[in-house]
Amino acid sequence: MTNEKLSLLLKSTAVVIDDEIDSPESNISKLITKLETEGVLFVKLKDIKDDISAFTNVSFIILDWKLENINQTFGVGGSALGNFYRERVVEFIKKITQTFYIPILIFSAESVDLIKSCLENDVSLKHAMETGRISIYNKAELLSRNVKGQLNLWLKHNQSAQLFKHLDKLIKSTEHKFFNEFDLCNPRWPNFVYNTIEKDKPVDIDGEFQEFLLSSFFSRIQIEKFESKFLKRCKLIPQDILKIYSSIKFLSYDTSLPDGAYSGDLYRGELPDAQDKYIINITAACDIRKGKCLIIKGRCASTNNFDKVDKVSEHTVFHINNHDSIVFNFNNYERLKLNNINELVVSNIKYKRIGRLLHPYITNLQDRFSRFIIRRGSTKNPKY
């Protein structure tokens, strides 16, 4: 009997890439037929694609390691064919794993250990195999066993895949409800909302429009019961705990910088002697639209004491960007004009934007600062 988690994976759209997919008697066709009876809708390809943009909504990919008929397309053969295709398929797998969170199941007649040895040469692919995002099976052995049972076993040990499908189900159902609801108001609602935001003359109108869409969308997500018993306690090394903890609260801009400015944008001193100095944008979104910026200065502080009690004029944010904690001083704040959102010069120090402190941590920092600004002193108690 198919359990609920496996059923969620199987009742989805997947891609199979195998040069024998058109042959009814081939092992891959027999395997796919079994999975189709469980509700999987397969897109069937005989060769890998260079453009992977269409894979974005795919639940999983079944991939043949060795496509025998590829030489008909590229005109190569022998050992040259083997090397050519191996490099091409490895590059395809690499692009998929780096761009999407899509499990890749390699079904092949080749030796499982041989395929593993080819993929292990790349650090990112080795990590993907260790975490279960890439799994390798022998076609003949898989056919002789229960293919559904093997997938269930794989899913049982892949908590991230289970959580991904659970979240995907919530988002997809809310997505349809959201657009149906607004279309019943008026199909031209996007025009009305966009034009309303435009009247405020925001610095980044696309960012503001997207913020409206996301806040309206996520406020409609209904919490469903989540089966948490599979999330058993596990031991992690301190470095991995730090990475997880940092990712929860901080979005790094190391790969690309957003076009607009955001509350929580964190800047670090650019020169070597200033890299322990930070500033953070705590401006309200409505003021950012007008190109204004309120920043607080901070300094790097080596502390792992989560019970540390801050002074009234300070607030500590622990372990941002996998680094030491940052102590922000409420006495050191300035109002700036946002001319260049990626670089700011404050007190003759040049700062570069490196990421964003996320909610609720930025909200907590803003609350602490506002309480500091409006605090009211009282007369000292007399001595007697």
Short mmCIF file of N, CA and C in Angstrom, two decimals, residues 195-274:
data_model
loop_
_atom_site.label_atom_id
_atom_site.label_comp_id
_atom_site.label_asym_id
_atom_site.label_seq_id
_atom_site.Cartn_x
_atom_site.Cartn_y
_atom_site.Cartn_z
N ASN A 195 -0.69 50.23 -10.43
CA ASN A 195 -0.86 51.68 -10.60
C ASN A 195 -0.99 52.40 -9.26
N THR A 196 -1.60 51.74 -8.28
CA THR A 196 -1.72 52.33 -6.94
C THR A 196 -0.35 52.48 -6.29
N ILE A 197 0.48 51.44 -6.40
CA ILE A 197 1.84 51.51 -5.84
C ILE A 197 2.67 52.56 -6.57
N GLU A 198 2.45 52.67 -7.87
CA GLU A 198 3.22 53.61 -8.70
C GLU A 198 3.00 55.06 -8.26
N LYS A 199 1.84 55.37 -7.68
CA LYS A 199 1.53 56.73 -7.25
C LYS A 199 2.46 57.19 -6.13
N ASP A 200 3.03 56.25 -5.37
CA ASP A 200 3.97 56.58 -4.30
C ASP A 200 5.37 56.91 -4.82
N LYS A 201 5.59 56.71 -6.14
CA LYS A 201 6.88 56.92 -6.78
C LYS A 201 8.01 56.18 -6.06
N PRO A 202 7.88 54.87 -5.93
CA PRO A 202 8.90 54.10 -5.21
C PRO A 202 10.19 54.00 -6.00
N VAL A 203 11.29 53.81 -5.28
CA VAL A 203 12.60 53.63 -5.94
C VAL A 203 12.60 52.35 -6.77
N ASP A 204 11.98 51.30 -6.23
CA ASP A 204 11.94 50.00 -6.91
C ASP A 204 10.49 49.52 -6.97
N ILE A 205 9.77 49.95 -7.99
CA ILE A 205 8.35 49.60 -8.07
C ILE A 205 8.13 48.11 -8.26
N ASP A 206 9.02 47.45 -8.99
CA ASP A 206 8.87 46.01 -9.18
C ASP A 206 9.02 45.27 -7.86
N GLY A 207 9.98 45.74 -7.04
CA GLY A 207 10.17 45.13 -5.73
C GLY A 207 8.97 45.33 -4.82
N GLU A 208 8.36 46.54 -4.89
CA GLU A 208 7.19 46.83 -4.07
C GLU A 208 5.99 46.00 -4.51
N PHE A 209 5.82 45.85 -5.82
CA PHE A 209 4.71 45.06 -6.36
C PHE A 209 4.88 43.60 -5.95
N GLN A 210 6.11 43.12 -6.03
CA GLN A 210 6.38 41.74 -5.64
C GLN A 210 6.14 41.54 -4.14
N GLU A 211 6.51 42.54 -3.34
CA GLU A 211 6.29 42.44 -1.89
C GLU A 211 4.80 42.32 -1.58
N PHE A 212 3.97 43.10 -2.31
CA PHE A 212 2.52 43.00 -2.13
C PHE A 212 2.03 41.59 -2.48
N LEU A 213 2.48 41.07 -3.63
CA LEU A 213 2.04 39.75 -4.07
C LEU A 213 2.40 38.68 -3.05
N LEU A 214 3.63 38.72 -2.57
CA LEU A 214 4.09 37.68 -1.66
C LEU A 214 3.39 37.77 -0.30
N SER A 215 3.24 38.99 0.23
CA SER A 215 2.59 39.13 1.54
C SER A 215 1.11 38.72 1.45
N SER A 216 0.43 39.10 0.35
CA SER A 216 -0.97 38.71 0.17
C SER A 216 -1.09 37.20 -0.03
N PHE A 217 -0.14 36.64 -0.75
CA PHE A 217 -0.16 35.21 -1.04
C PHE A 217 0.09 34.38 0.22
N PHE A 218 1.18 34.68 0.94
CA PHE A 218 1.55 33.86 2.09
C PHE A 218 0.60 34.01 3.26
N SER A 219 -0.10 35.14 3.33
CA SER A 219 -1.09 35.30 4.40
C SER A 219 -2.28 34.37 4.20
N ARG A 220 -2.42 33.79 3.01
CA ARG A 220 -3.54 32.89 2.71
C ARG A 220 -3.18 31.42 2.82
N ILE A 221 -1.93 31.12 3.10
CA ILE A 221 -1.54 29.72 3.25
C ILE A 221 -2.13 29.15 4.53
N GLN A 222 -2.83 28.04 4.40
CA GLN A 222 -3.43 27.40 5.56
C GLN A 222 -2.50 26.32 6.09
N ILE A 223 -2.29 26.35 7.39
CA ILE A 223 -1.41 25.38 8.02
C ILE A 223 -2.09 24.01 8.05
N GLU A 224 -1.40 23.02 7.52
CA GLU A 224 -1.92 21.66 7.56
C GLU A 224 -1.16 20.84 8.59
N LYS A 225 -1.76 19.74 9.01
CA LYS A 225 -1.07 18.87 9.94
C LYS A 225 0.18 18.31 9.28
N PHE A 226 1.27 18.36 10.04
CA PHE A 226 2.53 17.91 9.48
C PHE A 226 3.02 16.70 10.27
N GLU A 227 3.33 15.65 9.54
CA GLU A 227 3.81 14.43 10.20
C GLU A 227 5.27 14.63 10.59
N SER A 228 5.49 14.88 11.86
CA SER A 228 6.84 15.23 12.32
C SER A 228 7.62 14.04 12.88
N LYS A 229 6.99 12.86 12.95
CA LYS A 229 7.67 11.74 13.60
C LYS A 229 8.91 11.27 12.82
N PHE A 230 8.96 11.58 11.52
CA PHE A 230 10.13 11.15 10.75
C PHE A 230 11.32 12.08 10.99
N LEU A 231 11.07 13.25 11.63
CA LEU A 231 12.16 14.19 11.92
C LEU A 231 12.78 13.83 13.26
N LYS A 232 13.48 12.72 13.28
CA LYS A 232 14.08 12.24 14.52
C LYS A 232 15.29 13.10 14.90
N ARG A 233 15.62 13.06 16.18
CA ARG A 233 16.79 13.80 16.65
C ARG A 233 18.04 13.26 15.97
N CYS A 234 18.92 14.17 15.60
CA CYS A 234 20.17 13.76 14.96
C CYS A 234 21.31 14.65 15.45
N LYS A 235 22.50 14.13 15.39
CA LYS A 235 23.67 14.89 15.82
C LYS A 235 24.33 15.53 14.60
N LEU A 236 24.62 16.82 14.72
CA LEU A 236 25.30 17.54 13.65
C LEU A 236 26.59 18.15 14.18
N ILE A 237 27.55 18.30 13.30
CA ILE A 237 28.80 18.93 13.72
C ILE A 237 28.56 20.44 13.88
N PRO A 238 29.31 21.12 14.76
CA PRO A 238 29.08 22.55 15.03
C PRO A 238 29.09 23.42 13.78
N GLN A 239 29.95 23.10 12.80
CA GLN A 239 30.01 23.92 11.58
C GLN A 239 28.70 23.88 10.81
N ASP A 240 28.07 22.71 10.75
CA ASP A 240 26.80 22.59 10.03
C ASP A 240 25.66 23.27 10.80
N ILE A 241 25.70 23.18 12.13
CA ILE A 241 24.70 23.87 12.95
C ILE A 241 24.79 25.37 12.71
N LEU A 242 26.01 25.89 12.63
CA LEU A 242 26.22 27.32 12.40
C LEU A 242 25.68 27.74 11.03
N LYS A 243 25.89 26.90 10.01
CA LYS A 243 25.41 27.21 8.66
C LYS A 243 23.88 27.25 8.64
N ILE A 244 23.25 26.28 9.28
CA ILE A 244 21.78 26.23 9.32
C ILE A 244 21.24 27.44 10.06
N TYR A 245 21.82 27.72 11.23
CA TYR A 245 21.35 28.83 12.05
C TYR A 245 21.51 30.16 11.32
N SER A 246 22.61 30.31 10.59
CA SER A 246 22.85 31.54 9.83
C SER A 246 21.87 31.66 8.67
N SER A 247 21.57 30.56 7.99
CA SER A 247 20.66 30.60 6.85
C SER A 247 19.23 30.94 7.27
N ILE A 248 18.86 30.57 8.49
CA ILE A 248 17.52 30.87 8.99
C ILE A 248 17.32 32.37 9.11
N LYS A 249 18.37 33.08 9.53
CA LYS A 249 18.20 34.51 9.84
C LYS A 249 18.83 35.44 8.81
N PHE A 250 19.65 34.92 7.89
CA PHE A 250 20.41 35.81 7.01
C PHE A 250 20.40 35.32 5.58
N LEU A 251 20.09 36.23 4.64
CA LEU A 251 20.13 35.93 3.21
C LEU A 251 21.37 36.57 2.62
N SER A 252 22.29 35.75 2.16
CA SER A 252 23.55 36.27 1.62
C SER A 252 23.36 36.74 0.18
N TYR A 253 24.03 37.84 -0.16
CA TYR A 253 24.01 38.37 -1.52
C TYR A 253 25.31 38.00 -2.25
N ASP A 254 25.90 36.87 -1.92
CA ASP A 254 27.20 36.55 -2.51
C ASP A 254 27.13 36.20 -3.99
N THR A 255 25.95 35.75 -4.47
CA THR A 255 25.85 35.39 -5.89
C THR A 255 25.24 36.51 -6.74
N SER A 256 24.25 37.22 -6.20
CA SER A 256 23.64 38.30 -6.97
C SER A 256 23.04 39.33 -6.01
N LEU A 257 23.06 40.58 -6.44
CA LEU A 257 22.52 41.67 -5.65
C LEU A 257 21.13 42.03 -6.15
N PRO A 258 20.15 42.20 -5.25
CA PRO A 258 18.81 42.61 -5.68
C PRO A 258 18.81 44.05 -6.17
N ASP A 259 17.85 44.37 -7.03
CA ASP A 259 17.79 45.72 -7.60
C ASP A 259 17.37 46.76 -6.57
N GLY A 260 16.54 46.38 -5.62
CA GLY A 260 16.01 47.34 -4.66
C GLY A 260 16.66 47.23 -3.30
N ALA A 261 16.42 48.26 -2.46
CA ALA A 261 16.90 48.26 -1.09
C ALA A 261 15.84 47.66 -0.18
N TYR A 262 16.28 47.06 0.93
CA TYR A 262 15.34 46.39 1.84
C TYR A 262 15.71 46.70 3.28
N SER A 263 14.69 46.70 4.15
CA SER A 263 14.95 46.75 5.58
C SER A 263 15.73 45.49 5.95
N GLY A 264 16.83 45.68 6.64
CA GLY A 264 17.66 44.54 7.00
C GLY A 264 18.90 44.40 6.15
N ASP A 265 19.04 45.21 5.09
CA ASP A 265 20.26 45.16 4.27
C ASP A 265 21.48 45.40 5.16
N LEU A 266 22.44 44.48 5.08
CA LEU A 266 23.64 44.55 5.91
C LEU A 266 24.84 44.91 5.05
N TYR A 267 25.63 45.85 5.54
CA TYR A 267 26.83 46.32 4.83
C TYR A 267 28.04 46.06 5.71
N ARG A 268 29.17 45.68 5.07
CA ARG A 268 30.41 45.45 5.80
C ARG A 268 31.50 46.35 5.23
N GLY A 269 32.39 46.80 6.12
CA GLY A 269 33.51 47.63 5.67
C GLY A 269 34.31 46.94 4.58
N GLU A 270 34.64 47.66 3.52
CA GLU A 270 35.27 47.03 2.35
C GLU A 270 36.76 46.81 2.54
N LEU A 271 37.47 47.77 3.11
CA LEU A 271 38.91 47.64 3.28
C LEU A 271 39.25 46.66 4.40
N PRO A 272 40.41 46.00 4.34
CA PRO A 272 40.77 44.98 5.34
C PRO A 272 40.70 45.46 6.78
N ASP A 273 41.10 46.72 7.02
CA ASP A 273 41.10 47.21 8.40
C ASP A 273 39.71 47.65 8.87
N ALA A 274 38.70 47.52 8.00
CA ALA A 274 37.34 47.93 8.37
C ALA A 274 36.34 46.78 8.26
#
